[in-house]
Amino acid sequence: MQNYAELMKDFVERHATGLTVAFVAGASVLALRRWLAGAVCRSKVRLDGKTVLITGANTGIGKETALDMARRGARVILACRDMTRARIAADEIRQKSGNGNVVVKKLDLASLQSVRDLARDVQENEDRLDILINNAGIMMCPKWKTADGFEMQFGVNHLGHFLLTNCLLDLLKKSAPSRVVIVSSLAHEKGRIHFDDINLDKDYQRERSYRQSKLANVLFGRELAKRLEGTGVTVYSLHPGVIRTELGRHLLPTIPLWKKAIAMPFYLLIKTPWEGAQTTIYCAVEESIANVSGLYYRQVHLRDCADKTPAPQALDDAAAKKLWDLSASMVGLA
Ligand SMILES: NC(=O)c1ccc[n+]([C@@H]2O[C@H](COP(=O)([O-])OP(=O)(O)OC[C@H]3O[C@@H](n4cnc5c(N)ncnc54)[C@H](OP(=O)(O)O)[C@@H]3O)[C@@H](O)[C@H]2O)c1
Ligand SMILES: *[C@@H]1O[C@H](CO)[C@@H](O)[C@H](O)[C@H]1NC(C)=O
């Protein structure tokens, strides 16, 4: 014991500078990480008797959102394309929340038929729908097409959700006050809608496609809010932050190892799915924004969510209207 203490003392004295540097560096990283942890939804609102549907809820931000909704007592519908993964997620959510009212339903947003089938199932079998959360997303995949021949990212992130939301509007109106929450991204800021080549057939670039689809999310939110004025259905779009999820699954394999190595320290700064779900949860339940509609939310200041002006091209009401009409004709709603 004596020897050990002596050895320690000796070690500390010899390496005082190094240890101090290591300690300060470690503490700084932790402080920075806490600082970046960011927004939390502080609302304690209960959702007993209410129904929430979340797309892409088997993993990532959607799964954490679903868990939170279940903890608040809601009936939670996980609308997912992979039923095996969805059932595993539902089991975990039921177990962690103690809420048995968590169900899975099949939804592949890359197929209009699948979207219509799910919408019909919900219309026929659910009494109400209080919160619809359009969360599912695919990022920077190769040039893929949906079952209906649409470019994959625009098809899944925007068109599938556009059709789904429209098909569920009657039920949402019947359940008012109700909400539609659209998970967009900061990526919308560099986006534009390529009206002359919406499927990017001429020159497909994965970033361009993702940005277009996320800009479409914000424009859709604004136009939808306008159309729903006076119905008691309010609409919110949001950026969740940069979150450690499976979203990079198509992007990461294309990044060379040396770039990954350089980026390694920054991985520490990426937020957890729980942190990533906070802005979505805020938009879904926060009481103070119950009568606000059509705005875009993200973390502001250190620990708060709030509405934030999106990029100028996301405020273009003529483009929002044009995108609505184009989308309606693409999915066969016009
Ligand atoms: N992570 C971030 O840093 C970040 C930043 C900004 C915005 N966002 C947005 O946050 C949302 C959630 O993403 P995440 O980060 O949680 O990613 P994730 O872990 O990859 O989860 C995406 C979810 O979407 C589902 N999905 C993908 N294609 C689908 C389809 N065709 N039909 C039905 N579901 C489909 C996935 O299902 P499978 O598991 O079956 O593939 C999965 O459940 C996305 O809209 C994304 O754009 C994320
Ligand atoms: C929202 O509007 C309803 C109906 O007008 C009102 O009862 C409620 O207090 C309002 N809520 C907020 C947070 O402003």
Short mmCIF file of C-alpha atoms and ligand atoms in Angstrom, two decimals:
data_model
loop_
_atom_site.label_atom_id
_atom_site.label_comp_id
_atom_site.label_asym_id
_atom_site.label_seq_id
_atom_site.Cartn_x
_atom_site.Cartn_y
_atom_site.Cartn_z
CA MET A 1 0.00 0.00 0.00
CA GLN A 2 2.76 2.35 1.07
CA ASN A 3 4.70 1.48 -2.07
CA TYR A 4 1.73 2.01 -4.32
CA ALA A 5 1.02 5.47 -2.88
CA GLU A 6 4.67 6.41 -3.28
CA LEU A 7 4.68 5.23 -6.86
CA MET A 8 1.57 7.23 -7.64
CA LYS A 9 3.01 10.36 -6.03
CA ASP A 10 6.20 9.91 -7.99
CA PHE A 11 4.27 9.40 -11.23
CA VAL A 12 2.07 12.46 -10.71
CA GLU A 13 5.05 14.67 -9.88
CA ARG A 14 6.98 13.55 -12.92
CA HIS A 15 4.08 13.89 -15.32
CA ALA A 16 2.40 16.93 -13.78
CA THR A 17 2.31 18.93 -17.02
CA GLY A 18 1.12 16.08 -19.19
CA LEU A 19 -1.57 15.11 -16.72
CA THR A 20 -2.78 18.70 -16.45
CA VAL A 21 -2.98 19.02 -20.22
CA ALA A 22 -4.84 15.71 -20.49
CA PHE A 23 -7.24 16.73 -17.72
CA VAL A 24 -7.95 20.16 -19.18
CA ALA A 25 -8.42 18.68 -22.67
CA GLY A 26 -10.75 15.99 -21.33
CA ALA A 27 -12.77 18.50 -19.31
CA SER A 28 -13.00 20.83 -22.30
CA VAL A 29 -14.29 18.10 -24.58
CA LEU A 30 -16.89 17.15 -21.97
CA ALA A 31 -17.93 20.79 -21.48
CA LEU A 32 -18.13 21.35 -25.24
CA ARG A 33 -20.15 18.17 -25.63
CA ARG A 34 -22.59 19.27 -22.91
CA TRP A 35 -22.85 22.68 -24.47
CA LEU A 36 -23.61 21.13 -27.84
CA ALA A 37 -26.10 18.70 -26.32
CA GLY A 38 -28.46 21.52 -26.98
CA ALA A 39 -32.15 21.78 -26.94
CA VAL A 40 -34.43 19.77 -24.71
CA CYS A 41 -38.20 19.67 -24.82
CA ARG A 42 -39.28 20.50 -21.27
CA SER A 43 -42.99 20.05 -21.81
CA LYS A 44 -44.53 17.52 -19.44
CA VAL A 45 -47.73 17.23 -21.47
CA ARG A 46 -49.44 13.83 -21.32
CA LEU A 47 -50.94 12.24 -24.42
CA ASP A 48 -53.30 9.72 -22.83
CA GLY A 49 -56.14 8.92 -25.22
CA LYS A 50 -54.28 10.43 -28.18
CA THR A 51 -52.81 8.67 -31.20
CA VAL A 52 -49.42 9.42 -32.76
CA LEU A 53 -48.15 7.98 -36.05
CA ILE A 54 -44.40 8.15 -36.76
CA THR A 55 -42.81 7.13 -40.06
CA GLY A 56 -39.41 5.40 -39.97
CA ALA A 57 -39.67 4.74 -36.25
CA ASN A 58 -37.65 1.53 -36.07
CA THR A 59 -34.34 3.31 -35.51
CA GLY A 60 -32.62 6.67 -35.04
CA ILE A 61 -34.53 9.84 -34.26
CA GLY A 62 -37.89 8.25 -35.04
CA LYS A 63 -37.45 5.49 -32.49
CA GLU A 64 -36.50 7.93 -29.72
CA THR A 65 -39.47 10.12 -30.63
CA ALA A 66 -41.77 7.10 -30.48
CA LEU A 67 -40.44 6.14 -27.05
CA ASP A 68 -41.11 9.65 -25.74
CA MET A 69 -44.66 9.64 -27.14
CA ALA A 70 -45.28 6.22 -25.54
CA ARG A 71 -44.00 7.50 -22.19
CA ARG A 72 -46.56 10.31 -22.41
CA GLY A 73 -49.29 7.70 -22.68
CA ALA A 74 -50.17 7.95 -26.38
CA ARG A 75 -51.19 5.12 -28.64
CA VAL A 76 -48.13 4.99 -30.91
CA ILE A 77 -48.12 3.62 -34.46
CA LEU A 78 -44.68 2.84 -35.89
CA ALA A 79 -45.04 3.02 -39.68
CA CYS A 80 -42.02 1.18 -41.07
CA ARG A 81 -40.90 -0.71 -44.16
CA ASP A 82 -38.97 -3.46 -42.36
CA MET A 83 -41.49 -5.27 -40.15
CA THR A 84 -38.88 -7.35 -38.35
CA ARG A 85 -36.93 -4.29 -37.23
CA ALA A 86 -40.18 -2.48 -36.45
CA ARG A 87 -41.39 -5.28 -34.15
CA ILE A 88 -38.08 -5.35 -32.29
CA ALA A 89 -38.28 -1.56 -31.82
CA ALA A 90 -41.92 -1.78 -30.67
CA ASP A 91 -41.00 -4.45 -28.09
CA GLU A 92 -38.22 -2.25 -26.76
CA ILE A 93 -40.50 0.81 -26.61
CA ARG A 94 -43.29 -1.10 -24.83
CA GLN A 95 -40.81 -2.44 -22.33
CA LYS A 96 -39.03 0.86 -21.62
CA SER A 97 -42.21 2.97 -21.47
CA GLY A 98 -44.49 0.47 -19.76
CA ASN A 99 -47.07 1.43 -22.42
CA GLY A 100 -48.51 -1.61 -24.19
CA ASN A 101 -50.35 0.49 -26.76
CA VAL A 102 -47.54 0.55 -29.33
CA VAL A 103 -48.27 -1.04 -32.70
CA VAL A 104 -46.45 -1.49 -35.99
CA LYS A 105 -47.84 -0.98 -39.46
CA LYS A 106 -46.20 -1.57 -42.82
CA LEU A 107 -45.22 1.54 -44.79
CA ASP A 108 -42.74 1.74 -47.67
CA LEU A 109 -42.59 5.39 -48.70
CA ALA A 110 -40.88 4.36 -51.93
CA SER A 111 -44.19 2.90 -53.13
CA LEU A 112 -47.35 4.95 -53.60
CA GLN A 113 -49.38 1.75 -53.33
CA SER A 114 -47.85 1.04 -49.92
CA VAL A 115 -48.60 4.61 -48.79
CA ARG A 116 -52.23 4.29 -49.91
CA ASP A 117 -52.56 0.88 -48.21
CA LEU A 118 -51.28 2.23 -44.90
CA ALA A 119 -53.49 5.33 -45.12
CA ARG A 120 -56.54 3.15 -45.77
CA ASP A 121 -55.65 0.90 -42.82
CA VAL A 122 -55.38 3.94 -40.55
CA GLN A 123 -58.59 5.54 -41.84
CA GLU A 124 -60.53 2.33 -41.37
CA ASN A 125 -59.10 1.13 -38.08
CA GLU A 126 -58.13 4.19 -36.04
CA ASP A 127 -60.65 6.41 -34.29
CA ARG A 128 -58.36 9.40 -34.34
CA LEU A 129 -54.95 10.77 -35.29
CA ASP A 130 -53.64 13.61 -33.13
CA ILE A 131 -50.02 13.82 -34.23
CA LEU A 132 -48.53 12.74 -37.57
CA ILE A 133 -44.73 12.77 -37.58
CA ASN A 134 -43.12 12.58 -41.03
CA ASN A 135 -39.71 11.43 -39.86
CA ALA A 136 -38.48 8.70 -42.23
CA GLY A 137 -35.68 9.71 -44.53
CA ILE A 138 -32.97 8.48 -46.84
CA MET A 139 -29.78 10.45 -47.45
CA MET A 140 -27.33 10.54 -50.34
CA CYS A 141 -28.07 7.13 -51.84
CA PRO A 142 -26.90 6.29 -55.38
CA LYS A 143 -29.20 7.11 -58.29
CA TRP A 144 -32.10 4.90 -57.28
CA LYS A 145 -35.74 4.97 -58.28
CA THR A 146 -38.88 4.32 -56.27
CA ALA A 147 -41.43 1.73 -57.37
CA ASP A 148 -43.19 4.51 -59.28
CA GLY A 149 -40.05 5.68 -61.06
CA PHE A 150 -39.34 8.77 -58.95
CA GLU A 151 -35.83 9.67 -57.84
CA MET A 152 -35.45 7.91 -54.47
CA GLN A 153 -34.65 10.79 -52.07
CA PHE A 154 -37.33 13.11 -53.46
CA GLY A 155 -39.73 10.16 -53.65
CA VAL A 156 -39.27 8.96 -50.06
CA ASN A 157 -38.45 12.16 -48.18
CA HIS A 158 -41.05 14.33 -49.92
CA LEU A 159 -43.53 12.62 -52.27
CA GLY A 160 -44.35 9.62 -50.07
CA HIS A 161 -44.98 11.88 -47.09
CA PHE A 162 -46.92 14.34 -49.26
CA LEU A 163 -49.35 11.60 -50.28
CA LEU A 164 -49.51 10.08 -46.80
CA THR A 165 -50.32 13.42 -45.17
CA ASN A 166 -52.99 14.27 -47.73
CA CYS A 167 -54.63 10.86 -47.30
CA LEU A 168 -54.74 11.33 -43.51
CA LEU A 169 -56.02 14.93 -43.47
CA ASP A 170 -59.66 14.06 -42.82
CA LEU A 171 -58.76 12.03 -39.75
CA LEU A 172 -56.41 14.77 -38.53
CA LYS A 173 -59.15 17.39 -38.97
CA LYS A 174 -61.64 15.18 -37.16
CA SER A 175 -59.18 14.91 -34.25
CA ALA A 176 -58.29 18.63 -34.10
CA PRO A 177 -56.51 20.27 -32.44
CA SER A 178 -53.93 18.06 -34.11
CA ARG A 179 -50.46 18.44 -35.55
CA VAL A 180 -48.30 17.47 -38.53
CA VAL A 181 -44.57 17.47 -37.78
CA ILE A 182 -42.12 17.32 -40.70
CA VAL A 183 -38.49 16.40 -40.07
CA SER A 184 -36.47 18.45 -42.55
CA SER A 185 -32.80 19.43 -42.27
CA LEU A 186 -30.32 22.26 -42.27
CA ALA A 187 -29.39 20.79 -45.66
CA HIS A 188 -32.42 22.62 -47.10
CA GLU A 189 -30.39 25.84 -46.90
CA LYS A 190 -28.26 24.88 -49.89
CA GLY A 191 -31.16 23.30 -51.73
CA ARG A 192 -33.23 24.33 -54.66
CA ILE A 193 -36.21 22.74 -56.37
CA HIS A 194 -35.27 21.65 -59.87
CA PHE A 195 -38.69 22.13 -61.43
CA ASP A 196 -37.31 21.49 -64.91
CA ASP A 197 -35.74 18.17 -63.87
CA ILE A 198 -37.39 17.17 -60.60
CA ASN A 199 -36.01 13.59 -60.68
CA LEU A 200 -32.51 14.92 -61.46
CA ASP A 201 -32.35 12.58 -64.44
CA LYS A 202 -29.93 14.80 -66.38
CA ASP A 203 -27.25 15.16 -63.74
CA TYR A 204 -27.83 13.17 -60.59
CA GLN A 205 -25.80 14.29 -57.59
CA ARG A 206 -26.56 12.74 -54.25
CA GLU A 207 -26.09 15.92 -52.19
CA ARG A 208 -28.17 17.98 -54.59
CA SER A 209 -30.96 15.45 -54.39
CA TYR A 210 -30.94 15.31 -50.58
CA ARG A 211 -30.96 19.11 -50.33
CA GLN A 212 -33.83 19.38 -52.79
CA SER A 213 -35.88 16.84 -50.83
CA LYS A 214 -35.27 18.62 -47.51
CA LEU A 215 -36.14 22.02 -49.01
CA ALA A 216 -39.31 20.37 -50.33
CA ASN A 217 -40.11 19.38 -46.72
CA VAL A 218 -40.06 23.02 -45.54
CA LEU A 219 -42.00 24.31 -48.56
CA PHE A 220 -44.59 21.57 -48.11
CA GLY A 221 -44.96 22.52 -44.43
CA ARG A 222 -45.66 26.16 -45.30
CA GLU A 223 -48.15 25.43 -48.07
CA LEU A 224 -49.91 22.79 -45.98
CA ALA A 225 -50.23 25.21 -43.05
CA LYS A 226 -51.80 27.77 -45.36
CA ARG A 227 -54.32 25.24 -46.67
CA LEU A 228 -55.18 24.09 -43.15
CA GLU A 229 -55.82 27.54 -41.69
CA GLY A 230 -58.87 27.48 -39.44
CA THR A 231 -59.07 23.67 -39.28
CA GLY A 232 -57.23 23.27 -35.97
CA VAL A 233 -54.51 21.20 -37.67
CA THR A 234 -51.14 22.92 -37.25
CA VAL A 235 -47.91 22.18 -39.12
CA TYR A 236 -44.25 22.35 -38.07
CA SER A 237 -41.02 21.59 -39.92
CA LEU A 238 -37.66 21.27 -38.23
CA HIS A 239 -33.94 20.56 -38.26
CA PRO A 240 -33.03 18.01 -35.57
CA GLY A 241 -29.29 18.78 -35.28
CA VAL A 242 -26.44 16.56 -36.37
CA ILE A 243 -27.25 13.19 -34.89
CA ARG A 244 -25.55 9.80 -34.67
CA THR A 245 -28.02 7.56 -36.52
CA GLU A 246 -28.00 5.23 -39.50
CA LEU A 247 -28.66 8.12 -41.87
CA GLY A 248 -25.08 8.01 -43.16
CA ARG A 249 -25.38 4.40 -44.31
CA HIS A 250 -25.16 5.27 -48.03
CA LEU A 251 -22.70 8.12 -47.62
CA LEU A 252 -20.10 6.58 -45.29
CA PRO A 253 -19.01 3.73 -47.59
CA THR A 254 -18.05 6.35 -50.21
CA ILE A 255 -15.71 8.27 -47.88
CA PRO A 256 -12.05 7.20 -48.00
CA LEU A 257 -10.52 5.85 -44.81
CA TRP A 258 -8.05 8.73 -44.38
CA LYS A 259 -10.87 11.25 -44.38
CA LYS A 260 -12.73 9.19 -41.81
CA ALA A 261 -9.60 9.12 -39.63
CA ILE A 262 -9.26 12.91 -39.78
CA ALA A 263 -12.93 13.32 -38.93
CA MET A 264 -12.68 10.97 -35.95
CA PRO A 265 -12.46 13.62 -33.17
CA PHE A 266 -15.57 15.33 -34.53
CA TYR A 267 -17.59 12.15 -34.00
CA LEU A 268 -17.47 13.04 -30.30
CA LEU A 269 -19.53 16.12 -31.06
CA ILE A 270 -22.31 14.33 -32.89
CA LYS A 271 -25.46 14.14 -30.80
CA THR A 272 -27.29 11.06 -29.58
CA PRO A 273 -30.67 10.03 -31.02
CA TRP A 274 -32.31 11.11 -27.75
CA GLU A 275 -30.87 14.60 -28.19
CA GLY A 276 -31.84 14.48 -31.84
CA ALA A 277 -35.47 13.74 -31.02
CA GLN A 278 -35.96 16.80 -28.81
CA THR A 279 -36.92 19.30 -31.52
CA THR A 280 -39.39 16.83 -33.05
CA ILE A 281 -40.92 16.21 -29.61
CA TYR A 282 -41.10 19.97 -29.01
CA CYS A 283 -43.01 20.49 -32.26
CA ALA A 284 -45.30 17.58 -31.44
CA VAL A 285 -46.31 18.54 -27.90
CA GLU A 286 -45.18 22.01 -26.79
CA GLU A 287 -48.31 23.88 -25.59
CA SER A 288 -47.07 27.42 -26.29
CA ILE A 289 -46.94 26.78 -30.07
CA ALA A 290 -50.38 25.12 -30.27
CA ASN A 291 -51.79 27.95 -32.39
CA VAL A 292 -48.69 28.58 -34.50
CA SER A 293 -48.45 26.94 -37.91
CA GLY A 294 -46.14 26.70 -40.91
CA LEU A 295 -42.89 27.65 -39.19
CA TYR A 296 -39.50 25.96 -39.15
CA TYR A 297 -37.86 25.01 -35.85
CA ARG A 298 -34.37 24.21 -34.67
CA GLN A 299 -32.20 24.62 -31.66
CA VAL A 300 -31.59 28.26 -30.70
CA HIS A 301 -29.39 29.57 -27.91
CA LEU A 302 -28.02 26.82 -25.79
CA ARG A 303 -30.84 24.70 -24.57
CA ASP A 304 -34.01 25.84 -26.31
CA CYS A 305 -35.95 24.96 -29.43
CA ALA A 306 -37.67 27.82 -31.22
CA ASP A 307 -38.83 28.89 -34.63
CA LYS A 308 -36.04 30.10 -36.83
CA THR A 309 -36.29 31.72 -40.25
CA PRO A 310 -35.36 29.11 -42.85
CA ALA A 311 -33.35 29.88 -45.98
CA PRO A 312 -34.91 32.44 -48.39
CA GLN A 313 -35.80 29.80 -50.99
CA ALA A 314 -37.86 28.06 -48.28
CA LEU A 315 -39.95 31.25 -47.88
CA ASP A 316 -40.87 31.41 -51.57
CA ASP A 317 -44.64 30.99 -51.49
CA ALA A 318 -44.96 30.78 -55.27
CA ALA A 319 -42.47 27.90 -55.30
CA ALA A 320 -44.35 26.21 -52.44
CA LYS A 321 -47.57 26.38 -54.45
CA LYS A 322 -45.84 25.16 -57.61
CA LEU A 323 -44.25 22.26 -55.72
CA TRP A 324 -47.64 21.34 -54.25
CA ASP A 325 -49.24 21.19 -57.70
CA LEU A 326 -46.37 19.22 -59.18
CA SER A 327 -46.36 16.78 -56.25
CA ALA A 328 -50.12 16.33 -56.47
CA SER A 329 -49.90 15.42 -60.12
CA MET A 330 -46.93 13.08 -59.55
CA VAL A 331 -48.72 11.09 -56.83
CA GLY A 332 -52.07 11.17 -58.63
CA LEU A 333 -53.93 13.53 -56.30
CA ALA A 334 -54.56 16.28 -58.80
N1 LIG B 1 -29.12 12.30 -38.36
C1 LIG B 1 -28.95 13.58 -38.66
O1 LIG B 1 -27.90 14.16 -38.39
C2 LIG B 1 -30.06 14.35 -39.36
C3 LIG B 1 -29.82 15.70 -39.68
C4 LIG B 1 -30.83 16.42 -40.31
C5 LIG B 1 -32.03 15.79 -40.63
N2 LIG B 1 -32.23 14.47 -40.33
C6 LIG B 1 -33.53 13.84 -40.70
O2 LIG B 1 -34.02 13.07 -39.63
C7 LIG B 1 -34.91 12.06 -40.12
C8 LIG B 1 -34.62 10.74 -39.40
O3 LIG B 1 -33.36 10.28 -39.80
P1 LIG B 1 -32.34 9.50 -38.84
O4 LIG B 1 -31.17 10.37 -38.68
O5 LIG B 1 -33.03 8.97 -37.65
O6 LIG B 1 -31.89 8.31 -39.84
P2 LIG B 1 -31.98 6.71 -39.77
O7 LIG B 1 -31.43 6.22 -38.50
O8 LIG B 1 -31.37 6.24 -41.04
O9 LIG B 1 -33.56 6.45 -39.79
C9 LIG B 1 -34.29 6.68 -40.95
C10 LIG B 1 -35.61 5.93 -40.88
O10 LIG B 1 -36.31 6.13 -42.11
C11 LIG B 1 -36.73 4.88 -42.60
N3 LIG B 1 -36.90 4.82 -44.05
C12 LIG B 1 -35.97 5.03 -45.01
N4 LIG B 1 -36.51 4.81 -46.22
C13 LIG B 1 -37.80 4.44 -46.02
C14 LIG B 1 -38.87 4.07 -46.85
N5 LIG B 1 -38.72 3.97 -48.19
N6 LIG B 1 -40.07 3.77 -46.31
C15 LIG B 1 -40.24 3.84 -44.98
N7 LIG B 1 -39.27 4.17 -44.12
C16 LIG B 1 -38.06 4.47 -44.64
C17 LIG B 1 -35.66 3.92 -42.15
O11 LIG B 1 -36.12 2.59 -42.22
P3 LIG B 1 -35.06 1.35 -42.40
O12 LIG B 1 -34.39 1.18 -41.09
O13 LIG B 1 -35.94 0.20 -42.78
O14 LIG B 1 -34.13 1.76 -43.50
C18 LIG B 1 -35.43 4.42 -40.73
O15 LIG B 1 -36.43 3.92 -39.89
C19 LIG B 1 -34.69 12.02 -41.63
O16 LIG B 1 -35.78 12.65 -42.26
C20 LIG B 1 -33.43 12.84 -41.84
O17 LIG B 1 -33.40 13.49 -43.09
C21 LIG B 1 -31.27 13.74 -39.70
C1 LIG B 2 -55.01 28.50 -28.87
O1 LIG B 2 -56.31 28.82 -29.34
C2 LIG B 2 -57.35 28.28 -28.52
C3 LIG B 2 -58.67 28.56 -29.22
O2 LIG B 2 -58.74 29.88 -29.67
C4 LIG B 2 -57.26 28.88 -27.12
O3 LIG B 2 -58.26 28.33 -26.29
C5 LIG B 2 -55.87 28.56 -26.54
O4 LIG B 2 -55.72 29.19 -25.29
C6 LIG B 2 -54.76 29.01 -27.47
N1 LIG B 2 -53.47 28.51 -26.96
C7 LIG B 2 -52.37 29.24 -26.93
C8 LIG B 2 -51.17 28.58 -26.32
O5 LIG B 2 -52.29 30.35 -27.38
#
